[in-house]
CSV table of C-alpha atoms and ligand atoms in Angstrom, one decimal:
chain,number,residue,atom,x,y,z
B,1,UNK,CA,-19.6,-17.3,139.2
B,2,UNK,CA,-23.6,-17.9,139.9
B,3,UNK,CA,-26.4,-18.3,137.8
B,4,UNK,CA,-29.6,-16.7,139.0
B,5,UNK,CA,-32.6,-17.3,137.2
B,6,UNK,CA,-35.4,-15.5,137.2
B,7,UNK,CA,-38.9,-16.6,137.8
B,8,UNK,CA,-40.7,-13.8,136.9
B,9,UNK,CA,-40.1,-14.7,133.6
B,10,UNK,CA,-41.2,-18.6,134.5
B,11,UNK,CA,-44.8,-19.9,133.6
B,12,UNK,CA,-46.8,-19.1,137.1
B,13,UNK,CA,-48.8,-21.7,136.2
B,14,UNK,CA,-46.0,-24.4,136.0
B,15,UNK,CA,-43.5,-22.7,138.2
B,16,UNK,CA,-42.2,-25.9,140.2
B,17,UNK,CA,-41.5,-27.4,136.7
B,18,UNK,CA,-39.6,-24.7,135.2
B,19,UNK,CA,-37.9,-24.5,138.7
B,20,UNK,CA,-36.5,-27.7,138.0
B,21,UNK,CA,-35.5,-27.2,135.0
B,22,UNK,CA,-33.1,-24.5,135.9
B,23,UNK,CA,-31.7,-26.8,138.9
B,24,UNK,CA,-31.3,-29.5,136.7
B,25,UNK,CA,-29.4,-27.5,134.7
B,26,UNK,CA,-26.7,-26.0,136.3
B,27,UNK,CA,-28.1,-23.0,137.7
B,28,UNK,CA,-27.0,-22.3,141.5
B,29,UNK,CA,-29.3,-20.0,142.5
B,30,UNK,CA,-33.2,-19.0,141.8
B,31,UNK,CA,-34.4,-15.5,141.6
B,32,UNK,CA,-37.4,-14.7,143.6
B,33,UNK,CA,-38.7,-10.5,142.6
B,34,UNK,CA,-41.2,-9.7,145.1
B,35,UNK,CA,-43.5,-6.7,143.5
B,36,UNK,CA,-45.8,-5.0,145.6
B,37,UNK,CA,-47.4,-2.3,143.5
B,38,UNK,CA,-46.6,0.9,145.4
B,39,UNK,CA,-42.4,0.6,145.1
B,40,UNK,CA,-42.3,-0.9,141.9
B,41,UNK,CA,-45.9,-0.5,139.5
B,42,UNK,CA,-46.6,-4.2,139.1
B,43,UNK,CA,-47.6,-7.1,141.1
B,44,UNK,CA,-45.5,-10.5,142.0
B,45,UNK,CA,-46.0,-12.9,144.8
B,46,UNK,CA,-45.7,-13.1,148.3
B,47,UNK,CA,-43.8,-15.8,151.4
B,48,UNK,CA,-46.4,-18.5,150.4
B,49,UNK,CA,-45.1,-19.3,147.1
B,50,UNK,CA,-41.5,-19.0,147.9
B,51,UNK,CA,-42.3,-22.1,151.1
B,52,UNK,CA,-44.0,-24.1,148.2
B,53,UNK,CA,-40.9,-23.8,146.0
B,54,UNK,CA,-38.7,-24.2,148.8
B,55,UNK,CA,-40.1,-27.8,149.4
B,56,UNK,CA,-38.5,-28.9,146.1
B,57,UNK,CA,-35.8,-26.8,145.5
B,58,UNK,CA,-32.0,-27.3,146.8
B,59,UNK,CA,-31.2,-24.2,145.0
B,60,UNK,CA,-29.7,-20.8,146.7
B,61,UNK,CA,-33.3,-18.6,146.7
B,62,UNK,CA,-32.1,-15.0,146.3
B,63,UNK,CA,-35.2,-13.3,146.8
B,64,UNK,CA,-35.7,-9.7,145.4
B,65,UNK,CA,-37.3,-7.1,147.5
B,66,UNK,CA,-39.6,-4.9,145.6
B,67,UNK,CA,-41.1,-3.5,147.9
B,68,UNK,CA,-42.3,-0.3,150.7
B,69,UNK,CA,-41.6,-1.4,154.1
B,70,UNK,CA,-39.4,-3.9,153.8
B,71,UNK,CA,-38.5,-4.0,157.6
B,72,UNK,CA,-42.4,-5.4,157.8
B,73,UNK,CA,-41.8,-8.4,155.5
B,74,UNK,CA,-37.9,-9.4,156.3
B,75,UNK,CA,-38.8,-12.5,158.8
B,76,UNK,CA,-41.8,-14.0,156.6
B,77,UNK,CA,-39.3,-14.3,153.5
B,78,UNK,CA,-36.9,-15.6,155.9
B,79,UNK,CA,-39.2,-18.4,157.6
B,80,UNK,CA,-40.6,-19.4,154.0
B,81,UNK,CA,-37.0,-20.5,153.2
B,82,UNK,CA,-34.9,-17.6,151.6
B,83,UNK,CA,-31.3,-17.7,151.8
B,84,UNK,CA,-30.6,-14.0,150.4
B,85,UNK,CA,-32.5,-11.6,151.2
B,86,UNK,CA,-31.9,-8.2,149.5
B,87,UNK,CA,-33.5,-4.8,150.1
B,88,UNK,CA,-33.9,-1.7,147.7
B,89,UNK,CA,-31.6,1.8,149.7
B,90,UNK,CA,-34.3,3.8,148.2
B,91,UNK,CA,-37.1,1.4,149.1
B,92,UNK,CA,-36.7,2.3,153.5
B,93,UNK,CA,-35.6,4.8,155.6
B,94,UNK,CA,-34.4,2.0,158.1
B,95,UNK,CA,-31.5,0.2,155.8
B,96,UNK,CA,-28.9,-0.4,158.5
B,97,UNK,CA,-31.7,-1.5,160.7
B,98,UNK,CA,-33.1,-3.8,158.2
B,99,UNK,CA,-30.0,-5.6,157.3
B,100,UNK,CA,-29.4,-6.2,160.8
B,101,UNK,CA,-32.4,-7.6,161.0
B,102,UNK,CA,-31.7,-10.2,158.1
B,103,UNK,CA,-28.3,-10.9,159.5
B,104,UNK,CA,-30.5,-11.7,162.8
B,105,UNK,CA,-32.9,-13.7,161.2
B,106,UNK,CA,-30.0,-16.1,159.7
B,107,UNK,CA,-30.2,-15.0,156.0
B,108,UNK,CA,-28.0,-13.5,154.1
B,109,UNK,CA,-28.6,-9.6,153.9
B,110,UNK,CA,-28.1,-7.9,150.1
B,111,UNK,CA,-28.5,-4.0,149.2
B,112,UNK,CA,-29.8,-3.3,145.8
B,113,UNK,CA,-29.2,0.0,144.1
B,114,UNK,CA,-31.4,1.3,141.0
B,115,UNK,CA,-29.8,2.6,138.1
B,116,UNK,CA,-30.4,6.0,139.2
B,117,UNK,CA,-28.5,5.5,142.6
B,118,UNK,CA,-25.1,5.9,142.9
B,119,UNK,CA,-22.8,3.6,145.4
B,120,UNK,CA,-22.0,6.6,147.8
B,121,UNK,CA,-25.6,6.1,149.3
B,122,UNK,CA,-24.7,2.3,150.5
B,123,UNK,CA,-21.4,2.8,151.0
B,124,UNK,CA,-22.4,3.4,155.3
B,125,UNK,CA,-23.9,-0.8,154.8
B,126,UNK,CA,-21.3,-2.3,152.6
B,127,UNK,CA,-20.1,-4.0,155.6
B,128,UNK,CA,-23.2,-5.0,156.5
B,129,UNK,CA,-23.9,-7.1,153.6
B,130,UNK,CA,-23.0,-10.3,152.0
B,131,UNK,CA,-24.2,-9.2,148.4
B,132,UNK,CA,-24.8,-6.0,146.4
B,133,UNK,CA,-27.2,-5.7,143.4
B,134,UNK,CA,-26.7,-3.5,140.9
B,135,UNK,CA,-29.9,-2.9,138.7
B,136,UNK,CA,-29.3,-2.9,135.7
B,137,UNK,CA,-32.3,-2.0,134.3
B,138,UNK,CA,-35.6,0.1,136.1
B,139,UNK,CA,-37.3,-2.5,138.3
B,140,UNK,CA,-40.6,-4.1,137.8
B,141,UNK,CA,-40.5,-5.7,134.5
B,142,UNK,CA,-39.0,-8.2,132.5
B,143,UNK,CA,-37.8,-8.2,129.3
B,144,UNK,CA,-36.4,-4.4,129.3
B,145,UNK,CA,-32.9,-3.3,127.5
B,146,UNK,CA,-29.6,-3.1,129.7
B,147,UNK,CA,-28.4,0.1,130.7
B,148,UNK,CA,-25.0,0.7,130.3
B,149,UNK,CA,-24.0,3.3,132.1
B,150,UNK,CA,-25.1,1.4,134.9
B,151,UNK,CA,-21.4,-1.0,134.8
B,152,UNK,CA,-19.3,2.1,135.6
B,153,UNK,CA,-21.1,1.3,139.3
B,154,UNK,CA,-19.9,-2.2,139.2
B,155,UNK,CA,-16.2,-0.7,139.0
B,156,UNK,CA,-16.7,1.5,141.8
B,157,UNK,CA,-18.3,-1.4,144.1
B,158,UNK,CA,-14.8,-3.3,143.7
B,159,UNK,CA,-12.3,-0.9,143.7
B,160,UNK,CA,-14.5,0.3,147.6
B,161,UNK,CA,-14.4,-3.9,147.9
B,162,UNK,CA,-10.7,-3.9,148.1
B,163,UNK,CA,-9.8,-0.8,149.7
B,164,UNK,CA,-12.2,-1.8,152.3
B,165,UNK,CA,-11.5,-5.2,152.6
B,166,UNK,CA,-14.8,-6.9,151.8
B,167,UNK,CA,-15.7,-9.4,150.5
B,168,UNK,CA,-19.8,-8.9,149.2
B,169,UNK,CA,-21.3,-11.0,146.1
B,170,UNK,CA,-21.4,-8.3,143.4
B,171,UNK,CA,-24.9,-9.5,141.2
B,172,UNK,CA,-26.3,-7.4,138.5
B,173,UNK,CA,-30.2,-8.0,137.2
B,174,UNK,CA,-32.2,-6.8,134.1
B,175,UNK,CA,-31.3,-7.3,130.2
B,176,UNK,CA,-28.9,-10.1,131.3
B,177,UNK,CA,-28.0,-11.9,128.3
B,178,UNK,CA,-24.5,-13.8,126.9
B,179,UNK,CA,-22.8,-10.4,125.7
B,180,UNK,CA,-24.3,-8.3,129.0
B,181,UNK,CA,-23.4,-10.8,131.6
B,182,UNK,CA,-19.8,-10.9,130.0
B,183,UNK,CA,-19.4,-6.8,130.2
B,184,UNK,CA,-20.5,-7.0,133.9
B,185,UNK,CA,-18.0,-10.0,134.9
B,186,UNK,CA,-15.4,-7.6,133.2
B,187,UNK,CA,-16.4,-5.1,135.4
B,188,UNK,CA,-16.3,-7.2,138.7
B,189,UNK,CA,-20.1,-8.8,138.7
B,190,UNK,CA,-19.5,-12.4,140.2
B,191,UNK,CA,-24.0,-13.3,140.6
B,192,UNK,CA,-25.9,-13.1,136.8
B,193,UNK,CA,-29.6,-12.8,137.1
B,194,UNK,CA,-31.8,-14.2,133.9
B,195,UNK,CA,-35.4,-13.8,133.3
B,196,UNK,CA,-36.6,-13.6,129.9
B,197,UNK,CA,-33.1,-14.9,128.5
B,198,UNK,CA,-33.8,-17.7,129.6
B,199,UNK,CA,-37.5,-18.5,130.3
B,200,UNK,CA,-38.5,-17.0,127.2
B,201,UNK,CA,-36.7,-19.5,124.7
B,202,UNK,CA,-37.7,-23.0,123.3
B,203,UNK,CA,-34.7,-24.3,125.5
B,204,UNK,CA,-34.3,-22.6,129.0
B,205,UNK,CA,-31.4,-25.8,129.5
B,206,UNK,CA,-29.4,-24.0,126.6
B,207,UNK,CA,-29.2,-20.4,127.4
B,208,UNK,CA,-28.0,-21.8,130.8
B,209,UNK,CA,-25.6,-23.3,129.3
B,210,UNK,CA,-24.6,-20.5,127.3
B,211,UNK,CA,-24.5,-18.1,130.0
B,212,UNK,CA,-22.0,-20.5,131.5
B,213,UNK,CA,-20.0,-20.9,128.8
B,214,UNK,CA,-19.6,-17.3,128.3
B,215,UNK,CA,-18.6,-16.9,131.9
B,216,UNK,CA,-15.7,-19.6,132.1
H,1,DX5,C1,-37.0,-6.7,137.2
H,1,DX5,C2,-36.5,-7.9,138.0
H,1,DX5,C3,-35.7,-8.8,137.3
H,1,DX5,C4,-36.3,-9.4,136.0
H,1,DX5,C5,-35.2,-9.4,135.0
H,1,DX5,O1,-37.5,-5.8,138.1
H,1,DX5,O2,-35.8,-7.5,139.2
H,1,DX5,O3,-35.2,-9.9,138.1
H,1,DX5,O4,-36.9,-10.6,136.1
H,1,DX5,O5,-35.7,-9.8,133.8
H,1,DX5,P1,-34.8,-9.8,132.5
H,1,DX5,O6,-33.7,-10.8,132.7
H,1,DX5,O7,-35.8,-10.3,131.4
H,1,DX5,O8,-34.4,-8.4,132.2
H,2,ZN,ZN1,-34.8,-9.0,140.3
């Protein structure tokens, strides 16, 4: 089990800070959402800021994809330090390419499906990749309410995991909370992304350790 906080919930103005706050706390990996305004409407960061985190950071950086083209972008985010490096099926027209591409570049590749996609379009890449997110929430913002038809996906994605005999990171992102996160473990999610749980409280440290305590 992995805790994947999200920085878009962080304070961009402090970001190395909270950052460490997060590592210090137990968190193994850090959640990078790369917006670009055309896939998703809003507007994140670029390779730039993940190299300055990566100077300070032993954590796993899973870095989110938002974004059109992603085939354009794949070996910047990869040279700026991410280890995961997952890309929307409805975001390119290119996705076996693209993974490839990631594998190449000596990241880990991740597909991520929107709540609106169902797994039958990324069942050709499953074995492809080394982690599949499920959204669970429309991309682009934090803050927004868990969908839960959405965990019915999560099912499907391990009962194809065993019959194929994969082994992919299942990770689910959006309205991830204590009583969410422990429905989607249920269901066969193993990678918990966090953003406003956890950045938007008095005591980010807590809700870590929450989190984890409701995942033991
Ligand atoms: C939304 C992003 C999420 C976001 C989740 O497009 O992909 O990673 O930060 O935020 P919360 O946890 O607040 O739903
Ligand atoms: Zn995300």
């Amino acid at each position: 089990m992995k805790i994947s906080p999200s920085i878009l919930s962080a304070d961009f103005a402090h970001l190395a800070r909270d950052v460490q706050i997060v590592e210090k706390a137990g968190a193994q990996y850090l959640h990078i959402d790369i917006m670009d305004g055309h896939f998703v409407p809003n507007l994140t960061f670029g390779p730039n800021v993940v190299a300055a985190l990566r100077k300070d950071s032993q954590l796993v950086f899973d870095v989110h994809l938002m974004i059109e083209h992603p085939e354009n972008f794949v070996e910047d985010f990869a040279k700026a330090g991410a280890n995961i490096i997952m890309v929307h099926q409805e975001s390119t027209v290119h996705l076996h390419g693209v993974l490839q591409q990631i594998k190449k570049l000596g990241a880990r590749a991740g597909v991520v499906i929107n709540p609106g996609t169902p797994v039958v379009m990324i069942e050709p890449v499953l074995s492809l990749v080394d982690q599949v997110l499920v959204m669970t929430v429309n991309p682009g913002f934090g803050g927004q309410q868990f969908i839960p038809e959405t965990v019915e996906k999560i099912v499907e994605l391990k009962k194809l995991q065993k019959k194929l005999g994969l082994d992919f990171d299942i990770e689910v992102d959006g309205g991830i909370n204590e009583k969410t996160a422990v429905t989607c473990q249920e269901a066969g999610a193993n990678v918990f992304v966090a953003g406003s749980f956890i950045f938007n409280s008095e005591n980010p440290t807590e809700k870590i350790l929450t989190l984890k305590e409701a995942l033991a």
